[in-house]
GROMACS .gro file of C-alpha atoms in nm:
model
  498
    1MET     CA    1   1.171   0.226  10.284
    2TYR     CA    2   1.360   0.547  10.356
    3HIS     CA    3   1.277   0.826  10.114
    4SER     CA    4   1.404   1.182  10.127
    5GLY     CA    5   1.319   1.299   9.777
    6PRO     CA    6   1.013   1.457   9.617
    7PHE     CA    7   0.675   1.294   9.558
    8ASP     CA    8   0.483   1.272   9.234
    9ARG     CA    9   0.171   1.375   9.419
   10THR     CA   10   0.068   1.447   9.779
   11VAL     CA   11  -0.270   1.397   9.949
   12ASP     CA   12  -0.387   1.419  10.310
   13VAL     CA   13  -0.486   1.054  10.354
   14LEU     CA   14  -0.395   0.763  10.130
   15VAL     CA   15  -0.608   0.450  10.169
   16LEU     CA   16  -0.461   0.128  10.031
   17GLY     CA   17  -0.728  -0.124   9.937
   18PHE     CA   18  -1.093  -0.078   9.843
   19GLY     CA   19  -1.286  -0.341  10.035
   20ASP     CA   20  -1.534  -0.256  10.311
   21ALA     CA   21  -1.267  -0.129  10.550
   22GLY     CA   22  -1.097   0.087  10.288
   23ALA     CA   23  -1.429   0.229  10.169
   24VAL     CA   24  -1.536   0.328  10.522
   25ALA     CA   25  -1.192   0.473  10.605
   26ALA     CA   26  -1.194   0.678  10.286
   27MET     CA   27  -1.542   0.822  10.328
   28THR     CA   28  -1.484   0.894  10.698
   29ALA     CA   29  -1.158   1.079  10.632
   30HIS     CA   30  -1.328   1.267  10.346
   31ASP     CA   31  -1.619   1.367  10.570
   32GLU     CA   32  -1.368   1.496  10.824
   33GLY     CA   33  -1.234   1.735  10.560
   34ALA     CA   34  -0.930   1.543  10.436
   35GLU     CA   35  -0.821   1.510  10.074
   36VAL     CA   36  -0.836   1.133  10.018
   37LEU     CA   37  -0.698   0.901   9.751
   38VAL     CA   38  -0.781   0.529   9.741
   39VAL     CA   39  -0.536   0.299   9.564
   40GLU     CA   40  -0.662  -0.046   9.462
   41LYS     CA   41  -0.450  -0.315   9.295
   42GLN     CA   42  -0.742  -0.479   9.112
   43PRO     CA   43  -0.879  -0.330   8.790
   44SER     CA   44  -1.206  -0.140   8.802
   45HIS     CA   45  -1.380  -0.370   8.553
   46ASP     CA   46  -1.310  -0.680   8.765
   47HIS     CA   47  -1.288  -0.549   9.120
   48ARG     CA   48  -1.343  -0.849   9.350
   49PRO     CA   49  -1.232  -0.785   9.709
   50ASN     CA   50  -1.323  -1.035   9.979
   51SER     CA   51  -1.595  -0.793  10.088
   52ARG     CA   52  -1.783  -0.866   9.767
   53TYR     CA   53  -1.797  -1.242   9.838
   54ALA     CA   54  -1.963  -1.203  10.180
   55ALA     CA   55  -2.331  -1.254  10.252
   56GLY     CA   56  -2.369  -0.921  10.433
   57PHE     CA   57  -2.398  -1.033  10.796
   58PHE     CA   58  -2.248  -0.816  11.070
   59LEU     CA   59  -2.244  -0.875  11.444
   60VAL     CA   60  -2.380  -0.616  11.686
   61PRO     CA   61  -2.327  -0.611  12.064
   62THR     CA   62  -2.652  -0.547  12.250
   63ASP     CA   63  -2.476  -0.497  12.585
   64VAL     CA   64  -2.129  -0.340  12.567
   65GLU     CA   65  -2.013  -0.460  12.909
   66ARG     CA   66  -2.111  -0.820  12.851
   67ALA     CA   67  -1.972  -0.809  12.496
   68VAL     CA   68  -1.639  -0.701  12.646
   69GLU     CA   69  -1.662  -0.997  12.884
   70TYR     CA   70  -1.734  -1.231  12.593
   71LEU     CA   71  -1.445  -1.123  12.371
   72THR     CA   72  -1.205  -1.118  12.666
   73ALA     CA   73  -1.304  -1.475  12.751
   74LEU     CA   74  -1.258  -1.585  12.390
   75TYR     CA   75  -0.899  -1.460  12.399
   76ALA     CA   76  -0.840  -1.634  12.733
   77VAL     CA   77  -0.921  -1.974  12.581
   78ASN     CA   78  -0.595  -1.945  12.387
   79GLY     CA   79  -0.408  -1.779  12.673
   80GLU     CA   80  -0.400  -1.446  12.489
   81THR     CA   81  -0.413  -1.114  12.670
   82VAL     CA   82  -0.528  -0.818  12.464
   83ASP     CA   83  -0.533  -0.449  12.550
   84PRO     CA   84  -0.863  -0.388  12.736
   85GLU     CA   85  -0.899  -0.051  12.563
   86LEU     CA   86  -0.895  -0.224  12.223
   87ILE     CA   87  -1.163  -0.472  12.331
   88ARG     CA   88  -1.385  -0.197  12.471
   89THR     CA   89  -1.339   0.012  12.157
   90TRP     CA   90  -1.443  -0.290  11.949
   91ALA     CA   91  -1.759  -0.335  12.158
   92VAL     CA   92  -1.858   0.033  12.155
   93GLU     CA   93  -1.787   0.092  11.786
   94THR     CA   94  -1.946  -0.229  11.654
   95ALA     CA   95  -2.253  -0.154  11.867
   96ALA     CA   96  -2.270   0.181  11.684
   97ASN     CA   97  -2.270   0.025  11.337
   98PRO     CA   98  -2.650   0.004  11.289
   99ALA     CA   99  -2.698   0.372  11.374
  100TRP     CA  100  -2.410   0.467  11.143
  101LEU     CA  101  -2.561   0.270  10.856
  102GLU     CA  102  -2.903   0.424  10.913
  103ARG     CA  103  -2.755   0.774  10.907
  104HIS     CA  104  -2.613   0.700  10.565
  105GLY     CA  105  -2.932   0.542  10.429
  106GLY     CA  106  -2.843   0.176  10.479
  107GLY     CA  107  -3.091  -0.094  10.578
  108PHE     CA  108  -3.065  -0.421  10.768
  109THR     CA  109  -3.264  -0.688  10.950
  110GLU     CA  110  -3.203  -0.870  11.276
  111THR     CA  111  -3.149  -1.245  11.239
  112GLY     CA  112  -3.181  -1.358  11.600
  113ILE     CA  113  -2.842  -1.533  11.575
  114LEU     CA  114  -2.631  -1.493  11.890
  115GLY     CA  115  -2.262  -1.519  11.968
  116GLU     CA  116  -2.122  -1.846  11.838
  117HIS     CA  117  -1.961  -1.992  12.151
  118HIS     CA  118  -2.254  -2.065  12.382
  119THR     CA  119  -2.041  -2.187  12.672
  120ILE     CA  120  -1.864  -1.850  12.700
  121PRO     CA  121  -2.020  -1.586  12.928
  122GLY     CA  122  -2.167  -1.296  12.736
  123HIS     CA  123  -2.236  -1.482  12.413
  124ASP     CA  124  -2.599  -1.372  12.429
  125ALA     CA  125  -2.487  -1.007  12.432
  126ILE     CA  126  -2.401  -1.049  12.064
  127THR     CA  127  -2.658  -1.059  11.788
  128VAL     CA  128  -2.619  -1.071  11.412
  129TYR     CA  129  -2.778  -0.839  11.155
  130LYS     CA  130  -2.801  -0.884  10.779
  131THR     CA  131  -2.763  -0.603  10.528
  132LYS     CA  132  -3.059  -0.530  10.303
  133PRO     CA  133  -2.999  -0.460   9.934
  134GLY     CA  134  -2.963  -0.088   9.874
  135PRO     CA  135  -2.802   0.159   9.636
  136ARG     CA  136  -2.501   0.018   9.451
  137PRO     CA  137  -2.295   0.091   9.140
  138PRO     CA  138  -2.452   0.000   8.804
  139GLY     CA  139  -2.399  -0.365   8.718
  140TYR     CA  140  -2.271  -0.453   9.065
  141THR     CA  141  -2.323  -0.808   9.193
  142GLY     CA  142  -2.224  -0.952   9.526
  143CYS     CA  143  -2.256  -0.858   9.893
  144PRO     CA  144  -2.509  -0.575   9.941
  145MET     CA  145  -2.293  -0.415  10.211
  146HIS     CA  146  -1.998  -0.368   9.980
  147GLY     CA  147  -2.219  -0.241   9.700
  148PHE     CA  148  -2.371   0.015   9.935
  149LEU     CA  149  -2.030   0.133  10.061
  150ARG     CA  150  -1.901   0.171   9.707
  151HIS     CA  151  -2.208   0.381   9.634
  152LEU     CA  152  -2.127   0.608   9.931
  153VAL     CA  153  -1.768   0.651   9.814
  154ALA     CA  154  -1.879   0.735   9.460
  155GLU     CA  155  -2.143   0.975   9.593
  156ARG     CA  156  -1.864   1.175   9.760
  157GLY     CA  157  -1.651   1.187   9.448
  158ILE     CA  158  -1.355   1.025   9.624
  159GLU     CA  159  -1.086   0.932   9.374
  160VAL     CA  160  -1.009   0.562   9.340
  161GLN     CA  161  -0.697   0.470   9.145
  162TYR     CA  162  -0.760   0.115   9.023
  163GLY     CA  163  -0.514  -0.132   8.877
  164THR     CA  164  -0.222  -0.010   9.088
  165ALA     CA  165  -0.046  -0.217   9.352
  166ALA     CA  166   0.130  -0.056   9.648
  167ARG     CA  167   0.486  -0.182   9.688
  168TRP     CA  168   0.645  -0.018   9.994
  169LEU     CA  169   0.573   0.238  10.261
  170LEU     CA  170   0.803   0.537  10.241
  171THR     CA  171   0.947   0.670  10.566
  172ASP     CA  172   1.160   0.957  10.693
  173GLU     CA  173   1.478   0.935  10.901
  174ARG     CA  174   1.272   0.866  11.217
  175GLY     CA  175   1.076   0.583  11.059
  176ALA     CA  176   0.753   0.784  11.031
  177VAL     CA  177   0.547   0.701  10.723
  178THR     CA  178   0.546   0.986  10.473
  179GLY     CA  179   0.406   0.815  10.163
  180VAL     CA  180   0.383   0.503   9.949
  181LEU     CA  181   0.577   0.369   9.654
  182LEU     CA  182   0.336   0.232   9.394
  183GLU     CA  183   0.414   0.001   9.107
  184GLY     CA  184   0.560   0.193   8.817
  185ASP     CA  185   0.775   0.386   9.068
  186GLU     CA  186   0.501   0.638   9.139
  187ARG     CA  187   0.553   0.802   9.478
  188ILE     CA  188   0.249   0.936   9.660
  189GLY     CA  189   0.316   1.151   9.966
  190VAL     CA  190   0.078   1.203  10.256
  191ARG     CA  191   0.025   1.503  10.483
  192ARG     CA  192  -0.162   1.309  10.751
  193GLY     CA  193  -0.142   0.931  10.712
  194VAL     CA  194  -0.172   0.601  10.528
  195VAL     CA  195  -0.445   0.344  10.598
  196LEU     CA  196  -0.353  -0.017  10.523
  197SER     CA  197  -0.669  -0.206  10.428
  198VAL     CA  198  -0.535  -0.438  10.159
  199GLY     CA  199  -0.672  -0.764  10.298
  200GLY     CA  200  -0.494  -1.076  10.413
  201PHE     CA  201  -0.286  -1.355  10.261
  202GLU     CA  202  -0.545  -1.608  10.147
  203ALA     CA  203  -0.386  -1.636   9.802
  204SER     CA  204  -0.024  -1.665   9.916
  205GLU     CA  205   0.079  -2.029   9.938
  206ARG     CA  206   0.412  -1.920  10.084
  207LEU     CA  207   0.261  -1.727  10.372
  208LYS     CA  208  -0.007  -1.988  10.440
  209THR     CA  209   0.253  -2.264  10.459
  210GLN     CA  210   0.478  -2.055  10.683
  211HIS     CA  211   0.214  -1.940  10.929
  212LEU     CA  212  -0.099  -2.156  10.933
  213PRO     CA  213  -0.086  -2.476  11.142
  214VAL     CA  214  -0.192  -2.714  10.864
  215THR     CA  215  -0.163  -2.732  10.488
  216PRO     CA  216  -0.333  -2.706  10.249
  217VAL     CA  217  -0.584  -2.438  10.349
  218HIS     CA  218  -0.823  -2.316  10.080
  219PHE     CA  219  -1.004  -1.985  10.116
  220TYR     CA  220  -1.310  -1.869   9.926
  221GLY     CA  221  -1.281  -1.513   9.812
  222THR     CA  222  -1.052  -1.298   9.606
  223GLU     CA  223  -0.737  -1.443   9.453
  224HIS     CA  224  -0.567  -1.102   9.484
  225ASN     CA  225  -0.500  -1.113   9.860
  226THR     CA  226  -0.133  -1.207   9.858
  227GLY     CA  227  -0.011  -1.054  10.182
  228ASP     CA  228   0.100  -0.718  10.043
  229GLY     CA  229   0.018  -0.538  10.368
  230ILE     CA  230   0.224  -0.781  10.571
  231ALA     CA  231   0.537  -0.717  10.363
  232MET     CA  232   0.485  -0.342  10.374
  233GLY     CA  233   0.414  -0.341  10.746
  234VAL     CA  234   0.713  -0.558  10.840
  235GLU     CA  235   0.950  -0.343  10.635
  236ALA     CA  236   0.824  -0.037  10.821
  237GLY     CA  237   0.873  -0.201  11.163
  238ALA     CA  238   0.519  -0.325  11.236
  239GLU     CA  239   0.455  -0.593  11.496
  240LEU     CA  240   0.253  -0.885  11.359
  241TRP     CA  241  -0.018  -1.083  11.533
  242HIS     CA  242  -0.282  -1.351  11.466
  243MET     CA  243  -0.079  -1.495  11.178
  244ASN     CA  244  -0.154  -1.857  11.278
  245VAL     CA  245  -0.532  -1.840  11.327
  246TRP     CA  246  -0.834  -1.788  11.108
  247PRO     CA  247  -1.216  -1.831  11.125
  248GLY     CA  248  -1.237  -2.170  10.959
  249HIS     CA  249  -1.481  -2.397  10.785
  250PHE     CA  250  -1.485  -2.720  10.593
  251VAL     CA  251  -1.459  -2.625  10.227
  252ALA     CA  252  -1.476  -2.806   9.895
  253ARG     CA  253  -1.231  -2.733   9.616
  254PHE     CA  254  -1.245  -2.800   9.244
  255PRO     CA  255  -0.910  -2.711   9.083
  256ASP     CA  256  -1.022  -2.782   8.726
  257SER     CA  257  -1.313  -2.537   8.758
  258GLY     CA  258  -1.091  -2.239   8.679
  259TYR     CA  259  -1.128  -2.103   9.033
  260GLY     CA  260  -0.833  -2.185   9.256
  261GLY     CA  261  -0.987  -2.123   9.597
  262GLY     CA  262  -1.232  -2.321   9.806
  263THR     CA  263  -1.605  -2.293   9.847
  264ALA     CA  264  -1.829  -2.339  10.147
  265VAL     CA  265  -2.075  -2.629  10.146
  266ASP     CA  266  -2.444  -2.634  10.234
  267LEU     CA  267  -2.467  -2.938  10.459
  268TRP     CA  268  -2.843  -2.933  10.503
  269GLY     CA  269  -2.959  -2.796  10.168
  270SER     CA  270  -3.115  -2.506  10.359
  271GLY     CA  271  -2.939  -2.210  10.200
  272ARG     CA  272  -2.786  -2.125  10.537
  273PHE     CA  273  -2.538  -2.268  10.787
  274GLY     CA  274  -2.805  -2.424  11.007
  275PRO     CA  275  -3.093  -2.651  10.903
  276ALA     CA  276  -3.419  -2.503  10.779
  277ALA     CA  277  -3.673  -2.445  11.056
  278ASP     CA  278  -3.971  -2.583  10.862
  279ARG     CA  279  -3.843  -2.924  10.751
  280ARG     CA  280  -3.619  -3.205  10.863
  281PRO     CA  281  -3.279  -3.195  10.694
  282PRO     CA  282  -3.146  -3.484  10.486
  283GLY     CA  283  -2.881  -3.707  10.642
  284SER     CA  284  -2.511  -3.615  10.629
  285ILE     CA  285  -2.196  -3.708  10.816
  286PHE     CA  286  -1.825  -3.625  10.804
  287VAL     CA  287  -1.564  -3.901  10.829
  288ASP     CA  288  -1.184  -3.905  10.848
  289ALA     CA  289  -0.930  -4.133  10.680
  290SER     CA  290  -1.038  -4.418  10.908
  291ALA     CA  291  -1.398  -4.376  10.783
  292ARG     CA  292  -1.509  -4.275  11.132
  293ARG     CA  293  -1.700  -3.968  11.247
  294PHE     CA  294  -1.511  -3.727  11.470
  295LEU     CA  295  -1.754  -3.445  11.561
  296GLY     CA  296  -2.119  -3.355  11.584
  297GLU     CA  297  -2.173  -3.227  11.235
  298PRO     CA  298  -2.126  -2.958  11.123
  299GLY     CA  299  -1.936  -2.835  11.430
  300PRO     CA  300  -1.905  -2.467  11.534
  301GLN     CA  301  -1.945  -2.248  11.228
  302HIS     CA  302  -1.611  -2.070  11.251
  303ALA     CA  303  -1.412  -2.316  11.465
  304ALA     CA  304  -1.483  -2.660  11.319
  305HIS     CA  305  -1.152  -2.642  11.132
  306LEU     CA  306  -0.975  -2.679  11.466
  307GLU     CA  307  -1.086  -3.044  11.460
  308LEU     CA  308  -0.881  -3.094  11.143
  309LEU     CA  309  -0.545  -2.990  11.284
  310ALA     CA  310  -0.459  -3.314  11.468
  311MET     CA  311  -0.157  -3.489  11.318
  312ASP     CA  312  -0.076  -3.861  11.342
  313ALA     CA  313   0.284  -3.829  11.459
  314THR     CA  314   0.359  -4.192  11.382
  315ARG     CA  315   0.228  -4.201  11.027
  316LEU     CA  316   0.314  -3.833  10.970
  317THR     CA  317  -0.027  -3.762  10.822
  318HIS     CA  318  -0.326  -3.542  10.895
  319PRO     CA  319  -0.601  -3.806  10.904
  320ARG     CA  320  -0.878  -3.546  10.875
  321VAL     CA  321  -0.730  -3.374  10.570
  322PRO     CA  322  -0.927  -3.430  10.362
  323THR     CA  323  -1.248  -3.502  10.549
  324TRP     CA  324  -1.515  -3.689  10.353
  325TRP     CA  325  -1.872  -3.561  10.344
  326ILE     CA  326  -2.099  -3.864  10.310
  327PHE     CA  327  -2.467  -3.828  10.215
  328ASP     CA  328  -2.737  -4.002  10.015
  329GLN     CA  329  -2.985  -3.932   9.739
  330ALA     CA  330  -3.209  -3.719   9.960
  331ARG     CA  331  -2.936  -3.458  10.013
  332PHE     CA  332  -2.819  -3.473   9.652
  333ASP     CA  333  -3.174  -3.400   9.533
  334ALA     CA  334  -3.257  -3.138   9.797
  335ALA     CA  335  -3.053  -2.839   9.672
  336THR     CA  336  -2.714  -2.735   9.544
  337LEU     CA  337  -2.432  -2.873   9.757
  338VAL     CA  338  -2.274  -2.527   9.778
  339PRO     CA  339  -2.429  -2.192   9.877
  340THR     CA  340  -2.537  -1.973   9.588
  341TYR     CA  341  -2.608  -1.660   9.796
  342SER     CA  342  -2.242  -1.578   9.869
  343GLY     CA  343  -1.887  -1.689   9.803
  344PRO     CA  344  -1.743  -1.789   9.464
  345THR     CA  345  -2.057  -1.985   9.372
  346GLY     CA  346  -2.277  -1.686   9.460
  347PRO     CA  347  -2.358  -1.368   9.267
  348VAL     CA  348  -1.990  -1.288   9.201
  349GLY     CA  349  -1.990  -1.594   8.975
  350ASP     CA  350  -1.633  -1.720   8.998
  351LEU     CA  351  -1.756  -2.080   8.994
  352ALA     CA  352  -2.076  -2.178   8.814
  353TRP     CA  353  -2.279  -2.458   8.976
  354SER     CA  354  -2.567  -2.647   8.822
  355PRO     CA  355  -2.904  -2.620   9.003
  356ASP     CA  356  -2.937  -2.997   9.046
  357ASN     CA  357  -2.570  -3.094   9.107
  358THR     CA  358  -2.569  -3.319   8.800
  359GLU     CA  359  -2.302  -3.136   8.603
  360GLU     CA  360  -2.063  -3.158   8.897
  361LEU     CA  361  -2.141  -3.528   8.932
  362ARG     CA  362  -2.068  -3.575   8.562
  363ARG     CA  363  -1.735  -3.397   8.596
  364GLY     CA  364  -1.631  -3.627   8.879
  365TRP     CA  365  -1.627  -3.357   9.147
  366ILE     CA  366  -1.890  -3.553   9.341
  367LEU     CA  367  -1.832  -3.926   9.387
  368SER     CA  368  -2.126  -4.168   9.391
  369ALA     CA  369  -2.196  -4.540   9.427
  370ASP     CA  370  -2.477  -4.789   9.482
  371SER     CA  371  -2.353  -4.899   9.825
  372PRO     CA  372  -2.146  -4.764  10.113
  373ALA     CA  373  -1.875  -5.023  10.046
  374GLU     CA  374  -1.846  -4.922   9.682
  375LEU     CA  375  -1.838  -4.553   9.780
  376ALA     CA  376  -1.564  -4.620  10.033
  377GLY     CA  377  -1.354  -4.780   9.761
  378ARG     CA  378  -1.393  -4.473   9.543
  379CYS     CA  379  -1.279  -4.252   9.833
  380GLY     CA  380  -0.986  -4.470   9.933
  381LEU     CA  381  -1.154  -4.559  10.264
  382ASN     CA  382  -1.196  -4.895  10.432
  383PRO     CA  383  -1.532  -5.037  10.311
  384ALA     CA  384  -1.611  -5.229  10.629
  385ALA     CA  385  -1.526  -4.927  10.845
  386LEU     CA  386  -1.759  -4.696  10.650
  387GLU     CA  387  -2.041  -4.950  10.666
  388THR     CA  388  -1.992  -4.978  11.043
  389THR     CA  389  -1.993  -4.600  11.080
  390LEU     CA  390  -2.316  -4.563  10.881
  391THR     CA  391  -2.483  -4.844  11.074
  392ARG     CA  392  -2.397  -4.680  11.405
  393TYR     CA  393  -2.502  -4.336  11.284
  394ASN     CA  394  -2.836  -4.470  11.159
  395ALA     CA  395  -2.889  -4.639  11.497
  396CYS     CA  396  -2.834  -4.301  11.665
  397CYS     CA  397  -3.098  -4.156  11.432
  398ALA     CA  398  -3.343  -4.428  11.527
  399ALA     CA  399  -3.278  -4.365  11.896
  400GLY     CA  400  -3.307  -3.989  11.851
  401THR     CA  401  -2.976  -3.932  12.034
  402ASP     CA  402  -2.622  -3.900  11.905
  403ALA     CA  403  -2.448  -4.096  12.179
  404ASP     CA  404  -2.105  -4.033  12.025
  405PHE     CA  405  -2.092  -3.659  11.960
  406GLY     CA  406  -2.414  -3.504  12.089
  407ARG     CA  407  -2.536  -3.373  11.755
  408ASP     CA  408  -2.866  -3.183  11.751
  409PRO     CA  409  -3.140  -3.451  11.748
  410ALA     CA  410  -3.339  -3.246  11.498
  411THR     CA  411  -3.067  -3.314  11.239
  412LEU     CA  412  -3.041  -3.691  11.296
  413THR     CA  413  -3.178  -3.820  10.967
  414PRO     CA  414  -3.059  -4.164  10.854
  415ILE     CA  415  -2.849  -4.218  10.541
  416ASN     CA  416  -3.020  -4.497  10.350
  417GLY     CA  417  -2.948  -4.452   9.979
  418PRO     CA  418  -3.061  -4.562   9.727
  419ARG     CA  419  -2.741  -4.399   9.600
  420TYR     CA  420  -2.458  -4.275   9.817
  421PHE     CA  421  -2.238  -3.972   9.755
  422ALA     CA  422  -1.912  -3.826   9.883
  423LEU     CA  423  -1.725  -3.499   9.854
  424PRO     CA  424  -1.373  -3.433   9.992
  425LEU     CA  425  -1.352  -3.132  10.224
  426TRP     CA  426  -1.049  -2.930  10.330
  427PRO     CA  427  -0.953  -2.676  10.595
  428GLY     CA  428  -1.051  -2.333  10.472
  429GLY     CA  429  -1.269  -2.032  10.524
  430SER     CA  430  -1.337  -1.680  10.412
  431HIS     CA  431  -1.024  -1.495  10.522
  432THR     CA  432  -0.704  -1.485  10.722
  433LEU     CA  433  -0.662  -1.263  11.027
  434GLY     CA  434  -0.290  -1.202  11.055
  435GLY     CA  435  -0.104  -0.881  10.988
  436PRO     CA  436   0.021  -0.565  11.156
  437ARG     CA  437  -0.111  -0.533  11.508
  438ARG     CA  438  -0.335  -0.231  11.569
  439ASP     CA  439  -0.429  -0.037  11.879
  440ALA     CA  440  -0.763   0.112  11.981
  441ARG     CA  441  -0.704   0.411  11.748
  442SER     CA  442  -0.625   0.181  11.452
  443ARG     CA  443  -0.259   0.284  11.471
  444VAL     CA  444  -0.012   0.015  11.368
  445VAL     CA  445   0.194  -0.106  11.663
  446SER     CA  446   0.573  -0.097  11.622
  447VAL     CA  447   0.821  -0.370  11.717
  448ARG     CA  448   1.027  -0.090  11.870
  449GLY     CA  449   0.749   0.005  12.109
  450GLY     CA  450   0.477   0.263  12.058
  451PHE     CA  451   0.340   0.275  11.705
  452VAL     CA  452   0.453   0.340  11.350
  453GLU     CA  453   0.386   0.708  11.303
  454ASN     CA  454   0.120   0.806  11.049
  455LEU     CA  455   0.030   0.442  10.973
  456TYR     CA  456  -0.316   0.297  11.037
  457SER     CA  457  -0.486  -0.031  10.953
  458ALA     CA  458  -0.840  -0.162  10.921
  459GLY     CA  459  -1.015  -0.480  10.812
  460GLU     CA  460  -0.893  -0.838  10.804
  461LEU     CA  461  -0.526  -0.731  10.775
  462GLY     CA  462  -0.415  -0.756  11.140
  463SER     CA  463  -0.768  -0.826  11.263
  464LEU     CA  464  -0.826  -0.811  11.636
  465HIS     CA  465  -0.999  -1.151  11.623
  466GLY     CA  466  -0.790  -1.436  11.761
  467LEU     CA  467  -0.828  -1.813  11.778
  468LEU     CA  468  -1.206  -1.798  11.833
  469TYR     CA  469  -1.426  -1.585  11.610
  470PRO     CA  470  -1.711  -1.424  11.807
  471ALA     CA  471  -1.996  -1.475  11.557
  472GLY     CA  472  -2.089  -1.465  11.193
  473GLY     CA  473  -2.040  -1.115  11.057
  474GLY     CA  474  -1.745  -1.042  11.285
  475SER     CA  475  -1.528  -0.928  10.997
  476ILE     CA  476  -1.774  -0.686  10.837
  477ALA     CA  477  -1.850  -0.539  11.180
  478GLU     CA  478  -1.478  -0.485  11.238
  479CYS     CA  479  -1.434  -0.334  10.891
  480LEU     CA  480  -1.704  -0.076  10.959
  481ALA     CA  481  -1.588   0.004  11.312
  482PHE     CA  482  -1.214   0.026  11.256
  483GLY     CA  483  -1.254   0.176  10.910
  484ARG     CA  484  -1.427   0.468  11.083
  485ILE     CA  485  -1.161   0.486  11.354
  486ALA     CA  486  -0.874   0.476  11.104
  487GLY     CA  487  -1.037   0.739  10.883
  488ARG     CA  488  -1.111   0.971  11.175
  489ASP     CA  489  -0.770   0.938  11.334
  490ALA     CA  490  -0.579   0.973  11.009
  491ALA     CA  491  -0.776   1.284  10.910
  492ALA     CA  492  -0.712   1.439  11.253
  493ASN     CA  493  -0.340   1.355  11.251
  494LYS     CA  494  -0.089   1.638  11.253
  495VAL     CA  495   0.028   1.765  10.917
  496ILE     CA  496   0.351   1.586  10.832
  497GLY     CA  497   0.640   1.830  10.834
  498ALA     CA  498   0.446   2.095  11.025
   0.00000   0.00000   0.00000
């Protein structure tokens, strides 16, 4: 939005959004000597960015060259060519994250988890770390990484203006960003730059329907991410990318719970994505509208949703939306059906879940029956088809080999009752990826060529990740890396008007 008048206030660097990326950008710019203001649309007493819902994992390349090979190959699967400098910057900067955290007093552990896509060269050059609990604001609950970053921002005395949404970027006659119009018609000018780190569009039904390849899609995280950065970026001439992809999961959703998003499920009752190492998991399968399995459960952690996109062009339906999770008494009794260490059912507490699943069964969120045929009727599935599917699955368990989908033999536990349960699952995940495209210096790329002057981005808004997500913790790693880059580059930018 063109603006030639005065500003109500002027700072060196204005950071929009106070998740992980915004926090790192703000503290980096501050440490480089810039006067920084953070503007956050959520109120301080109920500040719930996506960063707070995470578990605290972050990926780390152990070999930069092979990590570059890995990410390049992931893009190639979808026929996408990405600036090699951006890929190399990602590898170098995410590899530097552990040292950066240690310098600031942060702690972490190595998990031994590697890159997710094991058929892609270089996947073993990626490992995953987990943040240890550390200093955090009083009363804080949620992801330890975000709590630690908020502590670092507070320690520096950086001003955070809560409860204020950014409306439009203000530009001069050349289209260079000179400030931001906030709600209430407050105009904040900048001497050096603006960092967009306002998150994605998980809570915008309009944008999800327009851009994602299936509907509905339910995300678990903040209900405040409504695509503000996309509107601001487009108006200022930003090029968009990755609007139609996201790191997806199967998610459950309970609209009458008071929480409108989705929630991840704990297939094995292990408190993690994979089965526990010290015990055999209870039996579980996923079936579609024909009551048949369609993948080796649970599928790739951040790509299983791709199996849900197929449309029946004759019946004009998506037969895998919803997918039905079928299990028996052993899984019901083993643990909560949803993770309680992260997400809306975790420490943030958006959705309370009973420790034994009985309250959710009472409320009708979980369906149950004495036989597979009766359960099928409750789900609207063909009873004979579900019985056939369970019989075949149990035969695979007895043989120790999943002849249909090659599922890990260690997870092949039969489903034998005495009661049977079902839960509908939907396409979903933790966050979207689309938004203004960024370059290796976190500058926002312009549709006119070059970049939008004085505008930077970091975090899930315009993430560099494409169709295939490299590993768990990819987003936090990117937030740290490109938050630093955006903060450094913005602080070093020329003084506007000089």
